[in-house]
Amino acid sequence: MDTIAIISDIHGNVTALQAVLADIQERKVSRILCLGDIVGKGPNSDLAVDLIREHCEEVVTGNWDEFVAGTSGLEVVKWHSAVLGQNRLDYLKSLPFSIEFWMSGKFVRLFHASPRSVNERVQPWDAYEQRLSLFQSSELCQADLPADVAGYGDIHNAYLQHLEGRTLFNVGSVGNPLDLTQASYVLLEGNYGNRSLGRLNIQFVRVPYNIELAVQQAVESEMPDLELYIRELRTAKYRGIKD
Ligand SMILES: [Mn+2]
């Protein structure tokens, strides 16, 4: 049996990332995969990229990775790209779209938001057909094959559903969770690379971390949208929702 850790949406929160990496290191994990949004929102995109490059075997791109490495010229992008520097921005631009493999007889596809785009947001309460569409392939994916198991990040909201004999899950967010105020990730346990049916285990892990230290790091960095970020870390409520 192989155990794979899947992390996502770090958003420059290195305190949360270090807590998750320490938790993973206590387990028998053979590889760590990352589903994007390493950068943006939080203060330490540079350190987050360095840790992800050091620890993750495969990494896909997220909407914030594309946004910060892009050419919009917005003030928030300028701030985060200055923190990153050119080498890390080049790394973000080089990231692939999906990770695909067989495990215990199931074809697994992992991506940031949807198999079609890093900007298509699908919540667990969205229309049935929209959730079902997350099993499809697209020209951005590798194999022209629907997924038996589809996993993603983006919404910062961990869940699992079985739809028409297929399994859909969201790993939640390491650095900016919007469901519980604890870092989130998933462990996938099974026979990696094996097309014969076998035991497959999907486990959701929540890791408490020092939120007030993360808040202090954000304050000291004088980052943009500071108050919105602090409120999200402390409450796990999305900034788009009014109190
Ligand atoms: Mn995100």
mmCIF file of N, CA and C in Angstrom, residues 4-73:
data_model
loop_
_atom_site.group_PDB
_atom_site.id
_atom_site.type_symbol
_atom_site.label_atom_id
_atom_site.label_comp_id
_atom_site.label_asym_id
_atom_site.label_seq_id
_atom_site.Cartn_x
_atom_site.Cartn_y
_atom_site.Cartn_z
ATOM 1 N N ILE A 4 -0.371 8.684 -0.274
ATOM 2 C CA ILE A 4 -0.048 9.944 -0.921
ATOM 3 C C ILE A 4 -0.732 11.064 -0.150
ATOM 4 N N ALA A 5 0.004 12.107 0.196
ATOM 5 C CA ALA A 5 -0.602 13.291 0.821
ATOM 6 C C ALA A 5 -0.918 14.306 -0.265
ATOM 7 N N ILE A 6 -2.130 14.859 -0.233
ATOM 8 C CA ILE A 6 -2.520 15.883 -1.210
ATOM 9 C C ILE A 6 -2.844 17.167 -0.458
ATOM 10 N N ILE A 7 -2.060 18.211 -0.745
ATOM 11 C CA ILE A 7 -2.249 19.507 -0.089
ATOM 12 C C ILE A 7 -2.622 20.543 -1.143
ATOM 13 N N SER A 8 -3.193 21.668 -0.725
ATOM 14 C CA SER A 8 -3.587 22.704 -1.692
ATOM 15 C C SER A 8 -3.767 24.051 -1.001
ATOM 16 N N ASP A 9 -3.793 25.099 -1.807
ATOM 17 C CA ASP A 9 -4.194 26.429 -1.346
ATOM 18 C C ASP A 9 -3.457 26.886 -0.078
ATOM 19 N N ILE A 10 -2.155 26.996 -0.227
ATOM 20 C CA ILE A 10 -1.299 27.437 0.886
ATOM 21 C C ILE A 10 -1.393 28.955 1.049
ATOM 22 N N HIS A 11 -1.428 29.677 -0.072
ATOM 23 C CA HIS A 11 -1.629 31.129 -0.079
ATOM 24 C C HIS A 11 -0.650 31.894 0.814
ATOM 25 N N GLY A 12 0.617 31.474 0.778
ATOM 26 C CA GLY A 12 1.644 32.240 1.474
ATOM 27 C C GLY A 12 1.585 32.177 2.992
ATOM 28 N N ASN A 13 0.805 31.228 3.532
ATOM 29 C CA ASN A 13 0.737 31.043 4.987
ATOM 30 C C ASN A 13 1.712 29.929 5.370
ATOM 31 N N VAL A 14 2.937 30.321 5.683
ATOM 32 C CA VAL A 14 4.006 29.355 5.925
ATOM 33 C C VAL A 14 3.856 28.660 7.280
ATOM 34 N N THR A 15 3.285 29.348 8.254
ATOM 35 C CA THR A 15 3.047 28.730 9.565
ATOM 36 C C THR A 15 2.133 27.515 9.420
ATOM 37 N N ALA A 16 1.049 27.671 8.655
ATOM 38 C CA ALA A 16 0.138 26.546 8.425
ATOM 39 C C ALA A 16 0.815 25.449 7.613
ATOM 40 N N LEU A 17 1.591 25.842 6.600
ATOM 41 C CA LEU A 17 2.275 24.848 5.755
ATOM 42 C C LEU A 17 3.271 24.025 6.567
ATOM 43 N N GLN A 18 4.019 24.691 7.439
ATOM 44 C CA GLN A 18 4.990 23.959 8.264
ATOM 45 C C GLN A 18 4.292 22.972 9.197
ATOM 46 N N ALA A 19 3.134 23.355 9.728
ATOM 47 C CA ALA A 19 2.378 22.449 10.605
ATOM 48 C C ALA A 19 1.910 21.213 9.832
ATOM 49 N N VAL A 20 1.453 21.430 8.607
ATOM 50 C CA VAL A 20 0.984 20.308 7.777
ATOM 51 C C VAL A 20 2.153 19.403 7.368
ATOM 52 N N LEU A 21 3.274 19.991 6.974
ATOM 53 C CA LEU A 21 4.436 19.183 6.584
ATOM 54 C C LEU A 21 4.953 18.359 7.766
ATOM 55 N N ALA A 22 4.904 18.936 8.961
ATOM 56 C CA ALA A 22 5.336 18.198 10.157
ATOM 57 C C ALA A 22 4.384 17.028 10.429
ATOM 58 N N ASP A 23 3.090 17.256 10.240
ATOM 59 C CA ASP A 23 2.105 16.195 10.431
ATOM 60 C C ASP A 23 2.318 15.066 9.411
ATOM 61 N N ILE A 24 2.597 15.438 8.155
ATOM 62 C CA ILE A 24 2.839 14.447 7.098
ATOM 63 C C ILE A 24 4.095 13.636 7.402
ATOM 64 N N GLN A 25 5.116 14.318 7.936
ATOM 65 C CA GLN A 25 6.382 13.630 8.214
ATOM 66 C C GLN A 25 6.259 12.581 9.311
ATOM 67 N N GLU A 26 5.236 12.716 10.158
ATOM 68 C CA GLU A 26 5.017 11.717 11.214
ATOM 69 C C GLU A 26 4.349 10.460 10.675
ATOM 70 N N ARG A 27 3.904 10.489 9.417
ATOM 71 C CA ARG A 27 3.199 9.356 8.819
ATOM 72 C C ARG A 27 4.075 8.718 7.745
ATOM 73 N N LYS A 28 3.678 7.506 7.324
ATOM 74 C CA LYS A 28 4.430 6.832 6.259
ATOM 75 C C LYS A 28 3.865 7.277 4.911
ATOM 76 N N VAL A 29 4.259 8.446 4.473
ATOM 77 C CA VAL A 29 3.759 9.012 3.216
ATOM 78 C C VAL A 29 4.846 8.879 2.156
ATOM 79 N N SER A 30 4.487 8.297 0.989
ATOM 80 C CA SER A 30 5.506 8.063 -0.036
ATOM 81 C C SER A 30 5.696 9.272 -0.941
ATOM 82 N N ARG A 31 4.673 10.120 -1.104
ATOM 83 C CA ARG A 31 4.846 11.326 -1.916
ATOM 84 C C ARG A 31 3.816 12.372 -1.521
ATOM 85 N N ILE A 32 4.174 13.641 -1.739
ATOM 86 C CA ILE A 32 3.260 14.748 -1.475
ATOM 87 C C ILE A 32 2.951 15.425 -2.804
ATOM 88 N N LEU A 33 1.656 15.643 -3.071
ATOM 89 C CA LEU A 33 1.213 16.349 -4.279
ATOM 90 C C LEU A 33 0.566 17.659 -3.852
ATOM 91 N N CYS A 34 0.661 18.682 -4.709
ATOM 92 C CA CYS A 34 0.079 19.986 -4.378
ATOM 93 C C CYS A 34 -0.834 20.445 -5.512
ATOM 94 N N LEU A 35 -2.037 20.906 -5.151
ATOM 95 C CA LEU A 35 -3.040 21.284 -6.150
ATOM 96 C C LEU A 35 -3.132 22.796 -6.382
ATOM 97 N N GLY A 36 -2.061 23.522 -6.113
ATOM 98 C CA GLY A 36 -1.983 24.911 -6.554
ATOM 99 C C GLY A 36 -2.411 25.944 -5.527
ATOM 100 N N ASP A 37 -2.400 27.218 -5.981
ATOM 101 C CA ASP A 37 -2.588 28.377 -5.108
ATOM 102 C C ASP A 37 -1.584 28.351 -3.944
ATOM 103 N N ILE A 38 -0.322 28.234 -4.333
ATOM 104 C CA ILE A 38 0.774 28.307 -3.349
ATOM 105 C C ILE A 38 0.863 29.736 -2.823
ATOM 106 N N VAL A 39 0.578 30.693 -3.709
ATOM 107 C CA VAL A 39 0.896 32.104 -3.439
ATOM 108 C C VAL A 39 -0.359 32.972 -3.335
ATOM 109 N N GLY A 40 -0.116 34.253 -2.983
ATOM 110 C CA GLY A 40 -1.184 35.259 -2.945
ATOM 111 C C GLY A 40 -1.991 35.191 -1.668
ATOM 112 N N LYS A 41 -2.707 36.240 -1.383
ATOM 113 C CA LYS A 41 -3.511 36.412 -0.173
ATOM 114 C C LYS A 41 -2.640 36.621 1.064
ATOM 115 N N GLY A 42 -1.813 35.631 1.446
ATOM 116 C CA GLY A 42 -0.985 35.712 2.651
ATOM 117 C C GLY A 42 0.374 36.356 2.398
ATOM 118 N N PRO A 43 1.196 36.517 3.469
ATOM 119 C CA PRO A 43 2.402 37.347 3.380
ATOM 120 C C PRO A 43 3.643 36.683 2.785
ATOM 121 N N ASN A 44 3.770 35.344 2.861
ATOM 122 C CA ASN A 44 5.060 34.710 2.559
ATOM 123 C C ASN A 44 5.008 33.757 1.367
ATOM 124 N N SER A 45 4.591 34.288 0.223
ATOM 125 C CA SER A 45 4.532 33.466 -0.999
ATOM 126 C C SER A 45 5.893 32.878 -1.352
ATOM 127 N N ASP A 46 6.960 33.644 -1.097
ATOM 128 C CA ASP A 46 8.315 33.177 -1.448
ATOM 129 C C ASP A 46 8.690 31.910 -0.673
ATOM 130 N N LEU A 47 8.483 31.944 0.652
ATOM 131 C CA LEU A 47 8.844 30.786 1.478
ATOM 132 C C LEU A 47 7.929 29.603 1.185
ATOM 133 N N ALA A 48 6.666 29.888 0.871
ATOM 134 C CA ALA A 48 5.729 28.817 0.524
ATOM 135 C C ALA A 48 6.187 28.098 -0.745
ATOM 136 N N VAL A 49 6.582 28.863 -1.770
ATOM 137 C CA VAL A 49 7.073 28.243 -3.004
ATOM 138 C C VAL A 49 8.313 27.395 -2.724
ATOM 139 N N ASP A 50 9.237 27.917 -1.919
ATOM 140 C CA ASP A 50 10.469 27.170 -1.632
ATOM 141 C C ASP A 50 10.169 25.848 -0.924
ATOM 142 N N LEU A 51 9.253 25.866 0.047
ATOM 143 C CA LEU A 51 8.903 24.633 0.773
ATOM 144 C C LEU A 51 8.180 23.636 -0.137
ATOM 145 N N ILE A 52 7.295 24.142 -0.986
ATOM 146 C CA ILE A 52 6.566 23.256 -1.914
ATOM 147 C C ILE A 52 7.539 22.604 -2.897
ATOM 148 N N ARG A 53 8.473 23.386 -3.424
ATOM 149 C CA ARG A 53 9.464 22.823 -4.363
ATOM 150 C C ARG A 53 10.322 21.763 -3.690
ATOM 151 N N GLU A 54 10.606 21.976 -2.412
ATOM 152 C CA GLU A 54 11.462 21.040 -1.683
ATOM 153 C C GLU A 54 10.730 19.730 -1.375
ATOM 154 N N HIS A 55 9.436 19.821 -1.038
ATOM 155 C CA HIS A 55 8.743 18.659 -0.484
ATOM 156 C C HIS A 55 7.783 17.955 -1.444
ATOM 157 N N CYS A 56 7.294 18.638 -2.481
ATOM 158 C CA CYS A 56 6.236 18.040 -3.303
ATOM 159 C C CYS A 56 6.790 17.416 -4.577
ATOM 160 N N GLU A 57 6.297 16.215 -4.875
ATOM 161 C CA GLU A 57 6.767 15.517 -6.066
ATOM 162 C C GLU A 57 6.128 16.094 -7.333
ATOM 163 N N GLU A 58 4.832 16.426 -7.239
ATOM 164 C CA GLU A 58 4.145 17.042 -8.376
ATOM 165 C C GLU A 58 3.271 18.184 -7.870
ATOM 166 N N VAL A 59 3.180 19.241 -8.669
ATOM 167 C CA VAL A 59 2.438 20.453 -8.304
ATOM 168 C C VAL A 59 1.672 20.933 -9.535
ATOM 169 N N VAL A 60 0.397 21.266 -9.388
ATOM 170 C CA VAL A 60 -0.339 21.871 -10.507
ATOM 171 C C VAL A 60 -0.550 23.362 -10.246
ATOM 172 N N THR A 61 -0.930 24.074 -11.279
ATOM 173 C CA THR A 61 -1.125 25.516 -11.162
ATOM 174 C C THR A 61 -2.520 25.843 -10.633
ATOM 175 N N GLY A 62 -2.614 26.987 -9.921
ATOM 176 C CA GLY A 62 -3.894 27.469 -9.425
ATOM 177 C C GLY A 62 -4.202 28.851 -9.978
ATOM 178 N N ASN A 63 -5.399 29.363 -9.709
ATOM 179 C CA ASN A 63 -5.774 30.675 -10.250
ATOM 180 C C ASN A 63 -4.898 31.799 -9.688
ATOM 181 N N TRP A 64 -4.519 31.714 -8.411
ATOM 182 C CA TRP A 64 -3.652 32.750 -7.837
ATOM 183 C C TRP A 64 -2.222 32.649 -8.361
ATOM 184 N N ASP A 65 -1.763 31.418 -8.630
ATOM 185 C CA ASP A 65 -0.415 31.247 -9.194
ATOM 186 C C ASP A 65 -0.348 31.919 -10.568
ATOM 187 N N GLU A 66 -1.407 31.717 -11.374
ATOM 188 C CA GLU A 66 -1.472 32.353 -12.704
ATOM 189 C C GLU A 66 -1.638 33.867 -12.581
ATOM 190 N N PHE A 67 -2.484 34.284 -11.630
ATOM 191 C CA PHE A 67 -2.783 35.706 -11.423
ATOM 192 C C PHE A 67 -1.520 36.477 -11.024
ATOM 193 N N VAL A 68 -0.801 35.954 -10.024
ATOM 194 C CA VAL A 68 0.384 36.663 -9.510
ATOM 195 C C VAL A 68 1.530 36.632 -10.525
ATOM 196 N N ALA A 69 1.637 35.538 -11.292
ATOM 197 C CA ALA A 69 2.698 35.441 -12.306
ATOM 198 C C ALA A 69 2.291 36.116 -13.614
ATOM 199 N N GLY A 70 1.070 36.643 -13.664
ATOM 200 C CA GLY A 70 0.546 37.219 -14.901
ATOM 201 C C GLY A 70 0.866 38.695 -15.068
ATOM 202 N N THR A 71 0.187 39.308 -16.015
ATOM 203 C CA THR A 71 0.556 40.667 -16.434
ATOM 204 C C THR A 71 -0.544 41.698 -16.161
ATOM 205 N N SER A 72 -1.392 41.432 -15.150
ATOM 206 C CA SER A 72 -2.515 42.352 -14.896
ATOM 207 C C SER A 72 -2.044 43.734 -14.442
ATOM 208 N N GLY A 73 -0.877 43.793 -13.774
ATOM 209 C CA GLY A 73 -0.355 45.078 -13.310
ATOM 210 C C GLY A 73 -1.074 45.646 -12.098
#
